Amino acid sequence: MIREDRVLLNNRFVRVFHLLEDKGVIVKNDRNGKGVGDVAERVLGNKSYGHIIRAYLDPESKRVIDYSQARSFCRAYGINEEFIIEGEGTPFETKNVSAPFADFYNIPEGSTPGNILFTSVEAFAGAAVSLDSFTREQNNYFSLPGISGGSLVAFPVTGNSMEPIINTGDIV
């Protein structure tokens, strides 16, 4: 039996997939970079897995997208991850780059998302974990000149075990 949260996740995926079709970003039978096989390549890593994407779209199918694949779909098509994963916000809502992070990298506040995911979850570089380290993750996207790729992640570091190379407050 498929868990209800996964069914809801798949329903949101299907909704956004159809919205992308309406916008012309995805064309089901296209062979020029917008087809289901292209979606499969971007989400599942293999163009020949188009049948799996089609199964996710079929309401009669027992197959549903998983959370990792949903995140890949969001990154590949600029979809609001909170909408797909949590059902919060809207599908194409863009998040602003946070002010302290924007200042650090000289990125204009409010710039549109890029190809690097910045998460508020800190990497802890020390001997203990505190209770306040289990907080809700906040994500933003940004770009840096000359950096390409779609699976890049940046996060703040807390702790001193990697000093002097990486210090508390550094973003890696």
PDB file of C-alpha atoms in Angstrom:
ATOM      1  CA  MET A   1       0.000   0.000   0.000  1.00  0.00           C
ATOM      2  CA  ILE A   2       1.283   3.452  -0.897  1.00  0.00           C
ATOM      3  CA  ARG A   3       1.509   5.926   1.995  1.00  0.00           C
ATOM      4  CA  GLU A   4      -0.833   8.901   1.812  1.00  0.00           C
ATOM      5  CA  ASP A   5       2.045  11.434   1.888  1.00  0.00           C
ATOM      6  CA  ARG A   6       3.539   9.836  -1.237  1.00  0.00           C
ATOM      7  CA  VAL A   7       0.168   9.885  -3.017  1.00  0.00           C
ATOM      8  CA  LEU A   8      -0.196  13.591  -2.180  1.00  0.00           C
ATOM      9  CA  LEU A   9       3.390  14.202  -3.359  1.00  0.00           C
ATOM     10  CA  ASN A  10       2.611  12.445  -6.645  1.00  0.00           C
ATOM     11  CA  ASN A  11      -0.624  14.444  -7.055  1.00  0.00           C
ATOM     12  CA  ARG A  12       1.344  17.691  -6.729  1.00  0.00           C
ATOM     13  CA  PHE A  13       3.921  16.377  -9.226  1.00  0.00           C
ATOM     14  CA  VAL A  14       1.129  15.569 -11.711  1.00  0.00           C
ATOM     15  CA  ARG A  15      -0.420  19.009 -11.215  1.00  0.00           C
ATOM     16  CA  VAL A  16       2.879  20.803 -11.855  1.00  0.00           C
ATOM     17  CA  PHE A  17       3.711  18.513 -14.799  1.00  0.00           C
ATOM     18  CA  HIS A  18       0.427  19.556 -16.446  1.00  0.00           C
ATOM     19  CA  LEU A  19       1.110  23.228 -15.679  1.00  0.00           C
ATOM     20  CA  LEU A  20       4.494  22.875 -17.401  1.00  0.00           C
ATOM     21  CA  GLU A  21       2.726  21.285 -20.366  1.00  0.00           C
ATOM     22  CA  ASP A  22       0.333  24.241 -20.502  1.00  0.00           C
ATOM     23  CA  LYS A  23       3.339  26.603 -20.570  1.00  0.00           C
ATOM     24  CA  GLY A  24       5.008  24.581 -23.352  1.00  0.00           C
ATOM     25  CA  VAL A  25       8.002  23.685 -21.167  1.00  0.00           C
ATOM     26  CA  ILE A  26       7.097  19.990 -21.475  1.00  0.00           C
ATOM     27  CA  VAL A  27       5.605  18.519 -24.664  1.00  0.00           C
ATOM     28  CA  LYS A  28       4.758  14.852 -24.077  1.00  0.00           C
ATOM     29  CA  ASN A  29       5.645  13.505 -27.525  1.00  0.00           C
ATOM     30  CA  ASP A  30       8.459  15.923 -28.332  1.00  0.00           C
ATOM     31  CA  ARG A  31      11.810  14.584 -29.518  1.00  0.00           C
ATOM     32  CA  ASN A  32      13.666  17.888 -29.305  1.00  0.00           C
ATOM     33  CA  GLY A  33      14.432  18.242 -25.606  1.00  0.00           C
ATOM     34  CA  LYS A  34      10.956  18.786 -24.105  1.00  0.00           C
ATOM     35  CA  GLY A  35       9.500  15.272 -24.119  1.00  0.00           C
ATOM     36  CA  VAL A  36       8.767  12.778 -21.370  1.00  0.00           C
ATOM     37  CA  GLY A  37      12.103  11.061 -22.029  1.00  0.00           C
ATOM     38  CA  ASP A  38      13.845  14.382 -21.414  1.00  0.00           C
ATOM     39  CA  VAL A  39      11.929  14.775 -18.149  1.00  0.00           C
ATOM     40  CA  ALA A  40      13.012  11.232 -17.218  1.00  0.00           C
ATOM     41  CA  GLU A  41      16.640  12.071 -17.968  1.00  0.00           C
ATOM     42  CA  ARG A  42      16.528  15.185 -15.782  1.00  0.00           C
ATOM     43  CA  VAL A  43      14.581  13.553 -12.934  1.00  0.00           C
ATOM     44  CA  LEU A  44      15.589   9.878 -13.025  1.00  0.00           C
ATOM     45  CA  GLY A  45      18.946  10.167 -14.785  1.00  0.00           C
ATOM     46  CA  ASN A  46      18.006   8.081 -17.820  1.00  0.00           C
ATOM     47  CA  LYS A  47      16.107   9.148 -20.932  1.00  0.00           C
ATOM     48  CA  SER A  48      14.770   5.615 -21.472  1.00  0.00           C
ATOM     49  CA  TYR A  49      12.775   5.839 -18.205  1.00  0.00           C
ATOM     50  CA  GLY A  50       9.997   7.876 -19.811  1.00  0.00           C
ATOM     51  CA  HIS A  51       7.630   4.986 -19.087  1.00  0.00           C
ATOM     52  CA  ILE A  52       8.192   5.570 -15.360  1.00  0.00           C
ATOM     53  CA  ILE A  53       7.268   9.248 -15.676  1.00  0.00           C
ATOM     54  CA  ARG A  54       4.168   8.202 -17.626  1.00  0.00           C
ATOM     55  CA  ALA A  55       3.309   5.751 -14.815  1.00  0.00           C
ATOM     56  CA  TYR A  56       3.550   8.580 -12.265  1.00  0.00           C
ATOM     57  CA  LEU A  57       1.098  10.561 -14.413  1.00  0.00           C
ATOM     58  CA  ASP A  58      -1.381   7.667 -14.743  1.00  0.00           C
ATOM     59  CA  PRO A  59      -4.044   7.777 -11.980  1.00  0.00           C
ATOM     60  CA  GLU A  60      -4.512   3.988 -12.352  1.00  0.00           C
ATOM     61  CA  SER A  61      -0.822   3.232 -11.795  1.00  0.00           C
ATOM     62  CA  LYS A  62       0.600   2.025  -8.481  1.00  0.00           C
ATOM     63  CA  ARG A  63       3.833   3.920  -9.145  1.00  0.00           C
ATOM     64  CA  VAL A  64       4.381   7.259  -7.441  1.00  0.00           C
ATOM     65  CA  ILE A  65       7.307   9.651  -7.457  1.00  0.00           C
ATOM     66  CA  ASP A  66       9.622   9.586  -4.431  1.00  0.00           C
ATOM     67  CA  TYR A  67      10.946  12.595  -2.529  1.00  0.00           C
ATOM     68  CA  SER A  68      14.414  12.525  -4.098  1.00  0.00           C
ATOM     69  CA  GLN A  69      12.972  12.416  -7.602  1.00  0.00           C
ATOM     70  CA  ALA A  70      10.528  15.202  -6.738  1.00  0.00           C
ATOM     71  CA  ARG A  71      13.436  17.380  -5.588  1.00  0.00           C
ATOM     72  CA  SER A  72      15.286  16.650  -8.848  1.00  0.00           C
ATOM     73  CA  PHE A  73      12.144  17.629 -10.766  1.00  0.00           C
ATOM     74  CA  CYS A  74      11.972  20.917  -8.836  1.00  0.00           C
ATOM     75  CA  ARG A  75      15.615  21.758  -9.518  1.00  0.00           C
ATOM     76  CA  ALA A  76      15.383  20.796 -13.180  1.00  0.00           C
ATOM     77  CA  TYR A  77      12.303  22.928 -13.853  1.00  0.00           C
ATOM     78  CA  GLY A  78      12.594  25.760 -11.313  1.00  0.00           C
ATOM     79  CA  ILE A  79       9.659  24.578  -9.216  1.00  0.00           C
ATOM     80  CA  ASN A  80       9.113  25.689  -5.621  1.00  0.00           C
ATOM     81  CA  GLU A  81      10.310  22.683  -3.571  1.00  0.00           C
ATOM     82  CA  GLU A  82       8.112  23.607  -0.623  1.00  0.00           C
ATOM     83  CA  PHE A  83       5.068  23.299  -2.847  1.00  0.00           C
ATOM     84  CA  ILE A  84       5.990  19.844  -4.157  1.00  0.00           C
ATOM     85  CA  ILE A  85       7.341  18.418  -0.889  1.00  0.00           C
ATOM     86  CA  GLU A  86       5.134  20.101   1.731  1.00  0.00           C
ATOM     87  CA  GLY A  87       2.198  21.388  -0.311  1.00  0.00           C
ATOM     88  CA  GLU A  88       2.917  24.960   0.835  1.00  0.00           C
ATOM     89  CA  GLY A  89       2.972  28.036  -1.375  1.00  0.00           C
ATOM     90  CA  THR A  90       2.535  27.938  -5.127  1.00  0.00           C
ATOM     91  CA  PRO A  91       4.346  25.868  -7.779  1.00  0.00           C
ATOM     92  CA  PHE A  92       6.233  28.726  -9.405  1.00  0.00           C
ATOM     93  CA  GLU A  93       6.822  30.877  -6.335  1.00  0.00           C
ATOM     94  CA  THR A  94      10.420  32.073  -6.342  1.00  0.00           C
ATOM     95  CA  LYS A  95      12.345  32.556  -3.183  1.00  0.00           C
ATOM     96  CA  ASN A  96      14.562  35.533  -2.646  1.00  0.00           C
ATOM     97  CA  VAL A  97      18.201  35.096  -1.790  1.00  0.00           C
ATOM     98  CA  SER A  98      18.509  35.873   1.912  1.00  0.00           C
ATOM     99  CA  ALA A  99      20.086  39.228   2.751  1.00  0.00           C
ATOM    100  CA  PRO A 100      23.139  38.048   4.781  1.00  0.00           C
ATOM    101  CA  PHE A 101      24.001  35.462   2.154  1.00  0.00           C
ATOM    102  CA  ALA A 102      23.424  37.934  -0.682  1.00  0.00           C
ATOM    103  CA  ASP A 103      25.685  40.493   0.983  1.00  0.00           C
ATOM    104  CA  PHE A 104      28.425  37.899   1.530  1.00  0.00           C
ATOM    105  CA  TYR A 105      28.547  36.989  -2.165  1.00  0.00           C
ATOM    106  CA  ASN A 106      27.565  40.420  -3.461  1.00  0.00           C
ATOM    107  CA  ILE A 107      24.329  39.029  -4.941  1.00  0.00           C
ATOM    108  CA  PRO A 108      21.462  41.511  -5.266  1.00  0.00           C
ATOM    109  CA  GLU A 109      18.769  40.732  -2.683  1.00  0.00           C
ATOM    110  CA  GLY A 110      15.643  39.383  -4.341  1.00  0.00           C
ATOM    111  CA  SER A 111      17.465  38.013  -7.364  1.00  0.00           C
ATOM    112  CA  THR A 112      15.857  35.032  -9.067  1.00  0.00           C
ATOM    113  CA  PRO A 113      16.844  31.493  -8.117  1.00  0.00           C
ATOM    114  CA  GLY A 114      19.906  29.966  -9.731  1.00  0.00           C
ATOM    115  CA  ASN A 115      21.477  26.549 -10.018  1.00  0.00           C
ATOM    116  CA  ILE A 116      22.959  26.283  -6.503  1.00  0.00           C
ATOM    117  CA  LEU A 117      20.720  25.325  -3.590  1.00  0.00           C
ATOM    118  CA  PHE A 118      21.501  27.233  -0.395  1.00  0.00           C
ATOM    119  CA  THR A 119      20.072  25.531   2.672  1.00  0.00           C
ATOM    120  CA  SER A 120      19.886  26.920   6.180  1.00  0.00           C
ATOM    121  CA  VAL A 121      20.753  23.507   7.634  1.00  0.00           C
ATOM    122  CA  GLU A 122      24.217  23.788   9.119  1.00  0.00           C
ATOM    123  CA  ALA A 123      26.994  21.245   8.882  1.00  0.00           C
ATOM    124  CA  PHE A 124      28.257  20.766  12.418  1.00  0.00           C
ATOM    125  CA  ALA A 125      32.039  20.494  12.753  1.00  0.00           C
ATOM    126  CA  GLY A 126      32.548  19.632  16.396  1.00  0.00           C
ATOM    127  CA  ALA A 127      31.972  17.098  19.144  1.00  0.00           C
ATOM    128  CA  ALA A 128      28.308  17.569  20.100  1.00  0.00           C
ATOM    129  CA  VAL A 129      24.913  18.275  18.619  1.00  0.00           C
ATOM    130  CA  SER A 130      22.670  20.776  20.364  1.00  0.00           C
ATOM    131  CA  LEU A 131      18.879  20.644  20.499  1.00  0.00           C
ATOM    132  CA  ASP A 132      18.578  23.842  18.470  1.00  0.00           C
ATOM    133  CA  SER A 133      20.278  22.157  15.499  1.00  0.00           C
ATOM    134  CA  PHE A 134      17.017  20.372  14.634  1.00  0.00           C
ATOM    135  CA  THR A 135      15.225  23.322  13.061  1.00  0.00           C
ATOM    136  CA  ARG A 136      13.153  23.631   9.910  1.00  0.00           C
ATOM    137  CA  GLU A 137      15.186  23.900   6.734  1.00  0.00           C
ATOM    138  CA  GLN A 138      14.911  27.008   4.578  1.00  0.00           C
ATOM    139  CA  ASN A 139      16.087  26.864   0.969  1.00  0.00           C
ATOM    140  CA  ASN A 140      17.086  29.502  -1.571  1.00  0.00           C
ATOM    141  CA  TYR A 141      18.757  29.249  -4.954  1.00  0.00           C
ATOM    142  CA  PHE A 142      21.557  31.374  -6.337  1.00  0.00           C
ATOM    143  CA  SER A 143      24.165  31.359  -9.080  1.00  0.00           C
ATOM    144  CA  LEU A 144      27.845  32.258  -9.173  1.00  0.00           C
ATOM    145  CA  PRO A 145      29.578  33.277 -12.394  1.00  0.00           C
ATOM    146  CA  GLY A 146      31.374  30.380 -14.067  1.00  0.00           C
ATOM    147  CA  ILE A 147      29.693  27.686 -11.938  1.00  0.00           C
ATOM    148  CA  SER A 148      27.323  25.349 -13.759  1.00  0.00           C
ATOM    149  CA  GLY A 149      25.495  22.153 -12.849  1.00  0.00           C
ATOM    150  CA  GLY A 150      22.169  21.437 -11.247  1.00  0.00           C
ATOM    151  CA  SER A 151      23.006  19.378  -8.176  1.00  0.00           C
ATOM    152  CA  LEU A 152      25.132  21.866  -6.226  1.00  0.00           C
ATOM    153  CA  VAL A 153      24.400  22.645  -2.572  1.00  0.00           C
ATOM    154  CA  ALA A 154      25.776  25.334  -0.253  1.00  0.00           C
ATOM    155  CA  PHE A 155      25.329  25.423   3.521  1.00  0.00           C
ATOM    156  CA  PRO A 156      26.705  27.206   6.585  1.00  0.00           C
ATOM    157  CA  VAL A 157      29.215  25.511   8.882  1.00  0.00           C
ATOM    158  CA  THR A 158      29.087  25.613  12.680  1.00  0.00           C
ATOM    159  CA  GLY A 159      31.983  24.476  14.846  1.00  0.00           C
ATOM    160  CA  ASN A 160      35.741  24.827  14.953  1.00  0.00           C
ATOM    161  CA  SER A 161      37.148  21.370  14.236  1.00  0.00           C
ATOM    162  CA  MET A 162      38.185  22.321  10.684  1.00  0.00           C
ATOM    163  CA  GLU A 163      39.882  25.619  11.566  1.00  0.00           C
ATOM    164  CA  PRO A 164      41.815  27.369  10.139  1.00  0.00           C
ATOM    165  CA  ILE A 165      40.647  26.111   6.720  1.00  0.00           C
ATOM    166  CA  ILE A 166      36.892  26.238   7.428  1.00  0.00           C
ATOM    167  CA  ASN A 167      35.625  28.445  10.239  1.00  0.00           C
ATOM    168  CA  THR A 168      32.303  28.803  12.042  1.00  0.00           C
ATOM    169  CA  GLY A 169      29.981  30.848   9.853  1.00  0.00           C
ATOM    170  CA  ASP A 170      31.686  29.911   6.579  1.00  0.00           C
ATOM    171  CA  ILE A 171      29.464  28.824   3.729  1.00  0.00           C
ATOM    172  CA  VAL A 172      30.688  25.798   1.778  1.00  0.00           C
TER     173      VAL A 172
END
